[in-house]
PDB file of C-alpha atoms in Angstrom:
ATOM      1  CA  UNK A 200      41.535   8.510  76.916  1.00 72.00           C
ATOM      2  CA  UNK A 201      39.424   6.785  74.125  1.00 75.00           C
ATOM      3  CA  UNK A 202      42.195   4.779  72.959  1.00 80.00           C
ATOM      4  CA  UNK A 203      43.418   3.639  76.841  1.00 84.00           C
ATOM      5  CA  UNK A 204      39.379   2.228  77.484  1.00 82.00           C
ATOM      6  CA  UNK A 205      40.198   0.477  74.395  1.00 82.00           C
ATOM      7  CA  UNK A 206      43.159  -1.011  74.908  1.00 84.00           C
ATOM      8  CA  UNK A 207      41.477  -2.096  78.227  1.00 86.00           C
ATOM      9  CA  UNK A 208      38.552  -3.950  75.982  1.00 85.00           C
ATOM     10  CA  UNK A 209      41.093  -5.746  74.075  1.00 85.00           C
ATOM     11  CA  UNK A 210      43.223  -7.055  77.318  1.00 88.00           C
ATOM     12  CA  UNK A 211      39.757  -7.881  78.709  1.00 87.00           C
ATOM     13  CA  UNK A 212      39.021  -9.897  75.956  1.00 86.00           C
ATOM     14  CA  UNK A 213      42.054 -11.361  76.066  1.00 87.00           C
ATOM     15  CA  UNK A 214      41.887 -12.552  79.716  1.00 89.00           C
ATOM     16  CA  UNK A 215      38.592 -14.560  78.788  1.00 87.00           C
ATOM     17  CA  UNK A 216      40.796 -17.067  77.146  1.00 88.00           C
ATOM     18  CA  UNK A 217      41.835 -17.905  81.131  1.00 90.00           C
ATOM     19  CA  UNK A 218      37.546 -19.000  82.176  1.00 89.00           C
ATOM     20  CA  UNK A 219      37.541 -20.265  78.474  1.00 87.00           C
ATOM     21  CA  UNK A 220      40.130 -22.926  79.250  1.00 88.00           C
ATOM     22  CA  UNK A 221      38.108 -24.186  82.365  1.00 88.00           C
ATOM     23  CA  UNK A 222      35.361 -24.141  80.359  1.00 85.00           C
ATOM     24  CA  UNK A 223      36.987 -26.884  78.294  1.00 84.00           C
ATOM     25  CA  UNK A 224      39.324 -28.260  80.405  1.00 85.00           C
ATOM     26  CA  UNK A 225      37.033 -28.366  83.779  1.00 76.00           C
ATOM     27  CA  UNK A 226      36.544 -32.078  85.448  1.00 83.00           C
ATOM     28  CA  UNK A 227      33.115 -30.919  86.755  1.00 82.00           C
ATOM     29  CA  UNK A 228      29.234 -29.066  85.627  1.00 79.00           C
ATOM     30  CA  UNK A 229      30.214 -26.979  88.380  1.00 83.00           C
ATOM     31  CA  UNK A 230      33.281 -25.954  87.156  1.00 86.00           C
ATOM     32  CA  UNK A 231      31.767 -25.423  83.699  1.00 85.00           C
ATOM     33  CA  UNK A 232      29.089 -23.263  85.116  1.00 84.00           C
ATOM     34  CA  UNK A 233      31.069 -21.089  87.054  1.00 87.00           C
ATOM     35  CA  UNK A 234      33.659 -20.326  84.026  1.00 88.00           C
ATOM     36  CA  UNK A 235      30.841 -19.341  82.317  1.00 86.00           C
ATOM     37  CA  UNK A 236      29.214 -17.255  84.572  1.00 86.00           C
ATOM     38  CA  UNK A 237      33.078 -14.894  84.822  1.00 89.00           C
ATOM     39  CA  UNK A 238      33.050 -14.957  81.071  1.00 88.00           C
ATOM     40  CA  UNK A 239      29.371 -13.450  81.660  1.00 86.00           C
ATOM     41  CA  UNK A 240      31.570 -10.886  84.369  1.00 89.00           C
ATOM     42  CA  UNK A 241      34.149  -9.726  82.001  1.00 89.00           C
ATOM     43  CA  UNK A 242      31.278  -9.443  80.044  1.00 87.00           C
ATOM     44  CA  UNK A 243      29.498  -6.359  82.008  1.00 88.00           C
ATOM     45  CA  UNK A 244      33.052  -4.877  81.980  1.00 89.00           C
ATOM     46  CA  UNK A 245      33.416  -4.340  78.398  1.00 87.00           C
ATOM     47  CA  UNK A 246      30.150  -3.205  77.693  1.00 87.00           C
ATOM     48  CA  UNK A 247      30.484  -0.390  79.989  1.00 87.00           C
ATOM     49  CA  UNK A 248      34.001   0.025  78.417  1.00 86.00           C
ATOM     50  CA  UNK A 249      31.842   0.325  74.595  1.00 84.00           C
ATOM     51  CA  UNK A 250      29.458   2.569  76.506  1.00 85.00           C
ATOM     52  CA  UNK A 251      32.816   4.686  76.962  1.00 83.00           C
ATOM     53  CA  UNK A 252      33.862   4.585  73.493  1.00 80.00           C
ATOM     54  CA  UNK A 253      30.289   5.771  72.077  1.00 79.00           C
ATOM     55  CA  UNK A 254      30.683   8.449  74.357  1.00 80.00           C
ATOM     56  CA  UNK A 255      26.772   7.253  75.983  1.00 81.00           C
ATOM     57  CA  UNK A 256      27.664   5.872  79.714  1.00 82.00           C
ATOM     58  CA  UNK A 257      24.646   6.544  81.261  1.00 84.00           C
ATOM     59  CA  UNK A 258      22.350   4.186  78.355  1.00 83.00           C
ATOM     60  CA  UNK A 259      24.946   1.586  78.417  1.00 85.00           C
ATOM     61  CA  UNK A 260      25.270   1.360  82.312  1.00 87.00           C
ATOM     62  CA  UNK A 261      21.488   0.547  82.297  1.00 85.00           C
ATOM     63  CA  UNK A 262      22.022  -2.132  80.304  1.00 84.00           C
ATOM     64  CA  UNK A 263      25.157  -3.917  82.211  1.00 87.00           C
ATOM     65  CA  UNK A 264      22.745  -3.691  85.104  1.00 89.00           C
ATOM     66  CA  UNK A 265      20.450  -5.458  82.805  1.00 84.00           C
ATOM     67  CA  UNK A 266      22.909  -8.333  81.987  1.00 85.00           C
ATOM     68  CA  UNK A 267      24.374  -8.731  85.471  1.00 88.00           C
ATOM     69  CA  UNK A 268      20.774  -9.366  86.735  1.00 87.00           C
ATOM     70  CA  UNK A 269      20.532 -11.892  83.457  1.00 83.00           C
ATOM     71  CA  UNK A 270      23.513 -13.359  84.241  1.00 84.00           C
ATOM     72  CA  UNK A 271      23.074 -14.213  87.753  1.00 85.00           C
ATOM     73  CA  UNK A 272      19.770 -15.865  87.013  1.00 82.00           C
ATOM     74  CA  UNK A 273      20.728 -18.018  84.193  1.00 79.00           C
ATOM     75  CA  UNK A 274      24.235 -19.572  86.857  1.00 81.00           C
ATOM     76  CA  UNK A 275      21.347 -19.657  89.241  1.00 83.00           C
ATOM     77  CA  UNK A 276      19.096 -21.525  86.855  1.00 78.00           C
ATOM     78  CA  UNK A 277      21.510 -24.127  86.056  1.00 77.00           C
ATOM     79  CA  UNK A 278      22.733 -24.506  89.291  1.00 79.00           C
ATOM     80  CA  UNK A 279      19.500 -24.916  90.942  1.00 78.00           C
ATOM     81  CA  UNK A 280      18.444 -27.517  88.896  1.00 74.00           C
ATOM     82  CA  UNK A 281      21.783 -29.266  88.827  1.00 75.00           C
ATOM     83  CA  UNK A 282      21.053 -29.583  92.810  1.00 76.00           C
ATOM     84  CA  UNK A 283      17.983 -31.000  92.001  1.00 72.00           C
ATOM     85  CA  UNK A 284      19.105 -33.414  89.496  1.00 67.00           C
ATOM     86  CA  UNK A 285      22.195 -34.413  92.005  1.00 66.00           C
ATOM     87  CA  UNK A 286      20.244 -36.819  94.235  1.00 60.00           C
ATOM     88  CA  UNK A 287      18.283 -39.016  91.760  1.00 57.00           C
ATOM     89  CA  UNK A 288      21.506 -39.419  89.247  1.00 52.00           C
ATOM     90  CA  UNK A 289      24.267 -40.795  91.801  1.00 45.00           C
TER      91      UNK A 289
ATOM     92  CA  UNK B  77      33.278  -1.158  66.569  1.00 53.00           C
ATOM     93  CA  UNK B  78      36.395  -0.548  67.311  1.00 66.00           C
ATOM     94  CA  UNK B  79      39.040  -1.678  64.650  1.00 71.00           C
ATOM     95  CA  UNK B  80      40.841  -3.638  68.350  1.00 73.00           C
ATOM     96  CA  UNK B  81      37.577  -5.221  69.056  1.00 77.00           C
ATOM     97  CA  UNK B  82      36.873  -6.483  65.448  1.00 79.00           C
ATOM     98  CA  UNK B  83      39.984  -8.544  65.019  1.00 81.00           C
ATOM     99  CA  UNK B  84      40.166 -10.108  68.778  1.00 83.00           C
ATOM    100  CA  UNK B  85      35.939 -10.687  69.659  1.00 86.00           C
ATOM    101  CA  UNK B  86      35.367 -12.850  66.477  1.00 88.00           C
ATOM    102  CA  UNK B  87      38.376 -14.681  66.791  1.00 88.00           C
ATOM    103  CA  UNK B  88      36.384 -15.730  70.251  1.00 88.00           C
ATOM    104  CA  UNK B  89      33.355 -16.449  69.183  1.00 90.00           C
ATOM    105  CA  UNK B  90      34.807 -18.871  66.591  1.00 91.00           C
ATOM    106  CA  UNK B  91      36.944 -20.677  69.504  1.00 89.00           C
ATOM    107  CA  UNK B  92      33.988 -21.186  71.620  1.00 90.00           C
ATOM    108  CA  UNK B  93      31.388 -22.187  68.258  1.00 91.00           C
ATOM    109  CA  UNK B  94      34.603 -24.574  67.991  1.00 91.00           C
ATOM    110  CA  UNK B  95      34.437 -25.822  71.516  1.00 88.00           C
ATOM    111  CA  UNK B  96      30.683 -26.540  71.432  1.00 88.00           C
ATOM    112  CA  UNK B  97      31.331 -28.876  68.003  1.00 88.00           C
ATOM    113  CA  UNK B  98      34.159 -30.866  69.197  1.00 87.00           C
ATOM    114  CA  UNK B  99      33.152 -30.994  73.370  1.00 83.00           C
ATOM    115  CA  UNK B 100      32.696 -34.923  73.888  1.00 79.00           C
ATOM    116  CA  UNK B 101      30.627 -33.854  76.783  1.00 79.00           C
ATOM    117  CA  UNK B 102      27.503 -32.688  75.966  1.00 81.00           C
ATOM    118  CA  UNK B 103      27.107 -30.261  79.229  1.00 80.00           C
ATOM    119  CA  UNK B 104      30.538 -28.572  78.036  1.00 84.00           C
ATOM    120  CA  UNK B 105      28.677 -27.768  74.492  1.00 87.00           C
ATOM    121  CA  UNK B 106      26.069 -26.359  76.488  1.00 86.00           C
ATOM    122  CA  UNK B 107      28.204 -24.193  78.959  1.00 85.00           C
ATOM    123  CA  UNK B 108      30.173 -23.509  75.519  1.00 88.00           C
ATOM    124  CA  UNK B 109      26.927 -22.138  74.063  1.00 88.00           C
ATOM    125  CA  UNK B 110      26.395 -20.083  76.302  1.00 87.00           C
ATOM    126  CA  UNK B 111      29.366 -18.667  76.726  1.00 87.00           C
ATOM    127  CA  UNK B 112      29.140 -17.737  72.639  1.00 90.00           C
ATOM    128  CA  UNK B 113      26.194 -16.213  72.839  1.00 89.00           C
ATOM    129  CA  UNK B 114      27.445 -13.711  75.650  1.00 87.00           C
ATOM    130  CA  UNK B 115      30.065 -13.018  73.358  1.00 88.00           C
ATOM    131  CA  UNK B 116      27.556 -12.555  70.524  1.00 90.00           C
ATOM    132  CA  UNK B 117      25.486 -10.454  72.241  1.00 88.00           C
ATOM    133  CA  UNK B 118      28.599  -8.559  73.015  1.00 87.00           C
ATOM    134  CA  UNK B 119      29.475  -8.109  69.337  1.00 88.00           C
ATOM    135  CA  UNK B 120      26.035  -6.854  69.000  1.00 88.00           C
ATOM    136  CA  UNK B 121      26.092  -3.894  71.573  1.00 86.00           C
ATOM    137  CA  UNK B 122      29.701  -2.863  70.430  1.00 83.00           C
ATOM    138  CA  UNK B 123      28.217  -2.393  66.851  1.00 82.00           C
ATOM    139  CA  UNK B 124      25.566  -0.125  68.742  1.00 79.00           C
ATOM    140  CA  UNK B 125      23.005  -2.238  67.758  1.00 81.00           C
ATOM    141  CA  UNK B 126      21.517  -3.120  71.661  1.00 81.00           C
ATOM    142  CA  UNK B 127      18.423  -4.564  71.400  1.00 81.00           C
ATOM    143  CA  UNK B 128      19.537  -7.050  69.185  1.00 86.00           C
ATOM    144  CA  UNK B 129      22.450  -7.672  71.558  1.00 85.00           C
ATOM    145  CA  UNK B 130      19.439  -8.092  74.575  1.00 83.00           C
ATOM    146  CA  UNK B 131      17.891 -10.115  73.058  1.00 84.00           C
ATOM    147  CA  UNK B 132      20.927 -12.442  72.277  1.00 87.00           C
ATOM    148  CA  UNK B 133      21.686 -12.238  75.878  1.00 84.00           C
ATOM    149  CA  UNK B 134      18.219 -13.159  77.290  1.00 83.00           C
ATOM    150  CA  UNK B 135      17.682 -15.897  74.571  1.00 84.00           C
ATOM    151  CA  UNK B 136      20.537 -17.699  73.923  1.00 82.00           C
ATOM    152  CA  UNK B 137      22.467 -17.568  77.119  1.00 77.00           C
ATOM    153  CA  UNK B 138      19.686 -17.226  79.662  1.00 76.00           C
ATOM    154  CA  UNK B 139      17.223 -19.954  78.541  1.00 81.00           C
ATOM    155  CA  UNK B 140      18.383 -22.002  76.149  1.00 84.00           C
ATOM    156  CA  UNK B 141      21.314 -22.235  77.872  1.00 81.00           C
ATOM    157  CA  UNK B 142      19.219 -23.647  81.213  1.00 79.00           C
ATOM    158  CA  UNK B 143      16.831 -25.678  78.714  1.00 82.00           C
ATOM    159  CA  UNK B 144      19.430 -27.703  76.745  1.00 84.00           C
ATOM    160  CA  UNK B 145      20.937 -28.145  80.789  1.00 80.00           C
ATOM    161  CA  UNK B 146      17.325 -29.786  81.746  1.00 80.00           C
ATOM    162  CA  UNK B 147      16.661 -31.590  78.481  1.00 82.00           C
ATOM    163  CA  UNK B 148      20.614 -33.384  78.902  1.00 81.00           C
ATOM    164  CA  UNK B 149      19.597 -34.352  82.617  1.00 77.00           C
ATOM    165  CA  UNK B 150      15.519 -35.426  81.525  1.00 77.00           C
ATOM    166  CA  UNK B 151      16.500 -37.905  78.854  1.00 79.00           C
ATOM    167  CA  UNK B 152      18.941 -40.671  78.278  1.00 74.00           C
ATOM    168  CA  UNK B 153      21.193 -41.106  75.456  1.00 69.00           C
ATOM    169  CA  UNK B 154      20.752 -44.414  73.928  1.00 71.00           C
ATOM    170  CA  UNK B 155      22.793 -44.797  70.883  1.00 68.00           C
ATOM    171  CA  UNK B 156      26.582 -44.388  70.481  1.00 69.00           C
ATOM    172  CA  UNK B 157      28.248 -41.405  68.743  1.00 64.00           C
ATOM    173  CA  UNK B 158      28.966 -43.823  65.186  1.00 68.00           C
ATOM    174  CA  UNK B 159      29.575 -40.942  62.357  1.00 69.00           C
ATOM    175  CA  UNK B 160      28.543 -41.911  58.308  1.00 70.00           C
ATOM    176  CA  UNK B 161      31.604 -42.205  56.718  1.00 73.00           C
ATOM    177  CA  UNK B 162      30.022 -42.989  53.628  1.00 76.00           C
ATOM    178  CA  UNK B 163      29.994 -39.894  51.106  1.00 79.00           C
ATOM    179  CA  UNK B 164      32.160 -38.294  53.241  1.00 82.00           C
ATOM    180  CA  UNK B 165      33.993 -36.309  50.864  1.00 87.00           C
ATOM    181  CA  UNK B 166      30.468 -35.599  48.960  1.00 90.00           C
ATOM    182  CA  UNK B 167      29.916 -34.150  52.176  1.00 88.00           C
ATOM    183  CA  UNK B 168      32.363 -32.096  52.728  1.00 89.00           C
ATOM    184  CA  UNK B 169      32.291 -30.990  49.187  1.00 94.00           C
ATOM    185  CA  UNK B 170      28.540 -29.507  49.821  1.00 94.00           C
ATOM    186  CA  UNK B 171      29.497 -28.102  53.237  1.00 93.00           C
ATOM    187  CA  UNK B 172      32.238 -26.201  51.462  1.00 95.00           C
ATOM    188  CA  UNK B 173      30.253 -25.296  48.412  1.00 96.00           C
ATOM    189  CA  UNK B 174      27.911 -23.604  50.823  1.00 96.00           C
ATOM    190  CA  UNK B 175      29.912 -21.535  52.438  1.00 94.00           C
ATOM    191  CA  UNK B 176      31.497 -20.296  49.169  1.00 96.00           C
ATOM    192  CA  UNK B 177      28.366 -19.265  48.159  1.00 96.00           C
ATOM    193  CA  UNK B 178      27.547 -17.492  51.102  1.00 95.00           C
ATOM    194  CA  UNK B 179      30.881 -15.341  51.437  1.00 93.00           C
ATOM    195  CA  UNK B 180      29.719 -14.906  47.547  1.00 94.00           C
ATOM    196  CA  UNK B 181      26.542 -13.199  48.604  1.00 93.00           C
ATOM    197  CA  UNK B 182      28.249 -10.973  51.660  1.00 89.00           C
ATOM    198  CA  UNK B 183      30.402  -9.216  48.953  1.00 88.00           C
ATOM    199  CA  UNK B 184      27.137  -7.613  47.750  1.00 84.00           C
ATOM    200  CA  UNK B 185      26.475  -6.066  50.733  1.00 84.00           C
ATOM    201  CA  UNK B 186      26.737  -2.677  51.828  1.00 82.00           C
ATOM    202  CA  UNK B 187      29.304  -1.945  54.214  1.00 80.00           C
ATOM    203  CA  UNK B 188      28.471  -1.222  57.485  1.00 75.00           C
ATOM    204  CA  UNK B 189      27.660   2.138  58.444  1.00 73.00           C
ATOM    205  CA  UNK B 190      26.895   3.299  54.286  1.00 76.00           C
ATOM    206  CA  UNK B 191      24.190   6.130  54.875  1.00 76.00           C
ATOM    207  CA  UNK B 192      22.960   5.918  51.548  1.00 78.00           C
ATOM    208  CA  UNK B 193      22.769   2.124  50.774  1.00 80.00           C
ATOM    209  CA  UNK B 194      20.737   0.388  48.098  1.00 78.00           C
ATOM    210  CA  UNK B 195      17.697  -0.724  50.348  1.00 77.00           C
ATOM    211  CA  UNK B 196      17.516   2.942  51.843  1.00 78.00           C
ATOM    212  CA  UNK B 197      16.986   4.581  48.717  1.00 81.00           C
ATOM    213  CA  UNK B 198      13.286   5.637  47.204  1.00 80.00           C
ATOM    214  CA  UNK B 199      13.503   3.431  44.886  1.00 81.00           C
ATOM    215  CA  UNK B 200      15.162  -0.170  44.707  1.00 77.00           C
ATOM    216  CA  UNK B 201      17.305  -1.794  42.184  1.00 77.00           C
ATOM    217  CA  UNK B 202      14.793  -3.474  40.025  1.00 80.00           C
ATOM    218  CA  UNK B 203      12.370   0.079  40.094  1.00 78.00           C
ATOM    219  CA  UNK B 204       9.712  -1.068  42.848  1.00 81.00           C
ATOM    220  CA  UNK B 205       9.075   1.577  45.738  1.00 82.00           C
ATOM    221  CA  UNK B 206      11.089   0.855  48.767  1.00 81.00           C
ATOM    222  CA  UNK B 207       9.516   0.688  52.280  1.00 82.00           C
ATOM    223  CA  UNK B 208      12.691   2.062  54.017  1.00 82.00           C
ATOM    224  CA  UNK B 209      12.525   5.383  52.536  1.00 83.00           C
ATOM    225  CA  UNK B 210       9.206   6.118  53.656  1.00 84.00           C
ATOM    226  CA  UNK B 211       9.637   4.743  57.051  1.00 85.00           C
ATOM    227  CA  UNK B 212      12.877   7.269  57.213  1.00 84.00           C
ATOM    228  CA  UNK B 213      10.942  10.176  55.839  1.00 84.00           C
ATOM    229  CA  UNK B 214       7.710   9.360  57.641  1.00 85.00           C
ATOM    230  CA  UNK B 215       8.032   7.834  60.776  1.00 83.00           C
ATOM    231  CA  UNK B 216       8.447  10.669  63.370  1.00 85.00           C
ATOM    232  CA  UNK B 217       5.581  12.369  61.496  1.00 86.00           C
ATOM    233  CA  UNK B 218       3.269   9.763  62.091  1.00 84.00           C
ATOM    234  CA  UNK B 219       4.046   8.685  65.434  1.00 83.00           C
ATOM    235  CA  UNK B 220       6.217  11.615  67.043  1.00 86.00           C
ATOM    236  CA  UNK B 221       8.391   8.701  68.584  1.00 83.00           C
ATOM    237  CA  UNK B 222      12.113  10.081  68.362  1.00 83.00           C
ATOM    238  CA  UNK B 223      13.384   6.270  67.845  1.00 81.00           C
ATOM    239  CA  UNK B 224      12.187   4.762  64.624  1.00 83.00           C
ATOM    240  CA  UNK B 225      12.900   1.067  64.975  1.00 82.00           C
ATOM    241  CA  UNK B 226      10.277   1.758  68.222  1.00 84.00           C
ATOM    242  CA  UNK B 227       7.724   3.138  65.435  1.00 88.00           C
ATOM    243  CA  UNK B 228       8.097   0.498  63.153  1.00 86.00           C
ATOM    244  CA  UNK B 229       7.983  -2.329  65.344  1.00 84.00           C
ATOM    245  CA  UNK B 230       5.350  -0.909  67.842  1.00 85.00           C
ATOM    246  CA  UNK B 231       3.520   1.246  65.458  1.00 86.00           C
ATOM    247  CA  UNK B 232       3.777   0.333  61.765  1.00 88.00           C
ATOM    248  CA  UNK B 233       3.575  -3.554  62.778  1.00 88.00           C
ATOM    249  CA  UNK B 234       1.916  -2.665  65.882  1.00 89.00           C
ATOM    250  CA  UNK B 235      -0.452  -6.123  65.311  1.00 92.00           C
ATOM    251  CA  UNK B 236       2.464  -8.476  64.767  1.00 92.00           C
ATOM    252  CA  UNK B 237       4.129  -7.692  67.978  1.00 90.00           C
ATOM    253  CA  UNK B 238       0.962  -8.300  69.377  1.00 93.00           C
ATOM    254  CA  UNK B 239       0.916 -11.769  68.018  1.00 93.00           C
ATOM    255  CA  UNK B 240       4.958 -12.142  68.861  1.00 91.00           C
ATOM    256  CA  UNK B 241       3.678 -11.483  72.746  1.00 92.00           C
ATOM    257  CA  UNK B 242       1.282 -14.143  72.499  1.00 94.00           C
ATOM    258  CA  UNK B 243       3.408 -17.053  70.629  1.00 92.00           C
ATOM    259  CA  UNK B 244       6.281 -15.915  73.614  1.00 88.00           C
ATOM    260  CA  UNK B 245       3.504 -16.394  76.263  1.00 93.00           C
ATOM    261  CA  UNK B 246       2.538 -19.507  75.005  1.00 93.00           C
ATOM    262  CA  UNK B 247       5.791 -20.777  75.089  1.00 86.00           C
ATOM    263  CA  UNK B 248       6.505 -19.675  78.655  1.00 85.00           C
ATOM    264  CA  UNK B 249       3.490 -21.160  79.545  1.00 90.00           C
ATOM    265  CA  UNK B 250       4.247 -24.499  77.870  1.00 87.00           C
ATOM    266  CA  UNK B 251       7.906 -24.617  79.592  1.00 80.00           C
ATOM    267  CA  UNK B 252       6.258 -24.182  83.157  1.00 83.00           C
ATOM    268  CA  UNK B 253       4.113 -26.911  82.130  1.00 85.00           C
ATOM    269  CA  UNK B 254       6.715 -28.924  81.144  1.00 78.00           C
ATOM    270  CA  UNK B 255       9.475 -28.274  84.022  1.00 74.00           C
ATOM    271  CA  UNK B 256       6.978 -28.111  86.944  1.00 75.00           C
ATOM    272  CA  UNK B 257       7.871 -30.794  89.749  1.00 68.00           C
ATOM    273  CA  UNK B 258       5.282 -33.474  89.425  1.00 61.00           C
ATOM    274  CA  UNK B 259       5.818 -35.098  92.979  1.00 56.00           C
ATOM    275  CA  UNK B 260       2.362 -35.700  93.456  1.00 56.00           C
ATOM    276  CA  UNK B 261       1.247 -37.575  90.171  1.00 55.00           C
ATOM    277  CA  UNK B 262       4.774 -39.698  90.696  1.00 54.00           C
ATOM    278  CA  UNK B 263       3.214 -40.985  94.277  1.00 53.00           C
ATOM    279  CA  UNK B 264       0.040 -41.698  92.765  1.00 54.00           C
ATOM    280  CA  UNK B 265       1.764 -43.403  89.972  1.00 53.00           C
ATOM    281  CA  UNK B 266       3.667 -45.861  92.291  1.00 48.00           C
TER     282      UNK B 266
END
């Protein structure tokens, strides 16, 4: 069972190259933003898939929930103040 | 960590440290950046070391992600991207010189996970009484807190987080300041 989460955390890690390339590639902030906040996603995954492999769930669980709420604030962050920014540059 | 996890999440980090460089755009360096420092933060917490990892997370991709964001937007870029070709193999020569020297210094250290490493021991290298030791030996006797990098930081240094909480609350402070809208003083300005 150990090795299967881990296997898991390596596929996961994997599939960030996917958000990564709109990262890059992305014609738009927006876009940007929102590849980074599912790299942030994948993210909670694989900590709770560590928090597996140390064999402690319950501590790391506390801290996904901890990094979801961090991670929806800093998209929401940005994104607010790219609306704010949107009239006065175009 | 996981021998899986060591080989694929650096190889990550260095794509998106890449990224950030060589981004024309400066917004895509700053999504890039803070995209590496979730992945940092990640490479923290998978070598168990979590508050470390937390504060990666809340630091580098929480607010200095949304800061570089505001300070792009606030001012405007005035000069062209011209790079100094002069010296530029003098340059690269230092840039490589330093890096040689550092992978010269991480040889010397312990490996990760050593129980019984240099800095842990009584006494250090060069004979002078090591602070380590007695914080190991000492530090649920003094404070009867089962974690000891709690004791140290909130007991043994209790006064310098103190002064940590204050330079953080100063900053925060500043940044509202700073960010506030100022519709009012614009009117009057007009």
């Amino acid at each position: 069972m150990q090795s299967f989460f881990i296997y898991i955390s390596v596929i996961l890690t994997i599939i960030i190259l996917i958000p990564l390339y709109r990262v890059y590639i992305g014609p738009s902030i927006y876009d940007r933003v929102l590849g980074a906040g599912s790299i942030g996603t994948k993210t909670l995954v694989l900590i709770c898939l560590i928090g597996f492999a140390f064999d402690r769930f319950d501590m790391f669980l506390d801290i996904t929930i901890a990094y979801a709420v961090l991670n929806f604030i800093g998209v929401l962050a940005m994104a607010k103040y790219l609306n704010s920014m949107r009239g006065k540059n175009e | 960590m996981q021998p899986e996890l060591e080989i694929t999440l650096p190889f990550f980090i260095l794509i998106t440290a890449w990224l950030a460089i060589v981004a024309k755009n400066l917004l895509t360096a700053a999504v890039a950046l803070t995209v590496f420092s979730f992945l940092m933060a990640l490479a923290f917490v998978s070598m168990g070391a979590v508050d470390v990892g937390f504060t990666e997370a809340v630091v580098g991709a929480g607010v200095t992600g949304v800061f570089i964001i505001v300070v792009i937007f606030k001012t405007a870029r005035r000069t062209q991207d011209r790079s100094d070709m002069r010296f530029k193999y003098l340059k690269g020569l230092a840039i490589a010189a330093f890096g040689a020297l550092l992978i010269y210094g991480s040889t010397a250290l312990p490996i990760r996970g050593d129980a019984d490493p240099p800095m842990n021991r009584p006494i250090s290298l060069i004979g002078s009484v090591n602070a380590a030791s007695y914080y190991i030996q000492n530090a649920y006797k003094d404070a009867e807190t089962p974690n000891m990098v709690t004791v140290i930081l909130a007991d043994y240094r209790g006064y310098d987080t103190l002064g940590e909480v204050i330079v953080i609350l100063a900053a925060g402070l500043i940044c509202f300041l700073l960010l506030r809208k100022q519709g009012r003083q614009r009117e009057i300005q007009r």
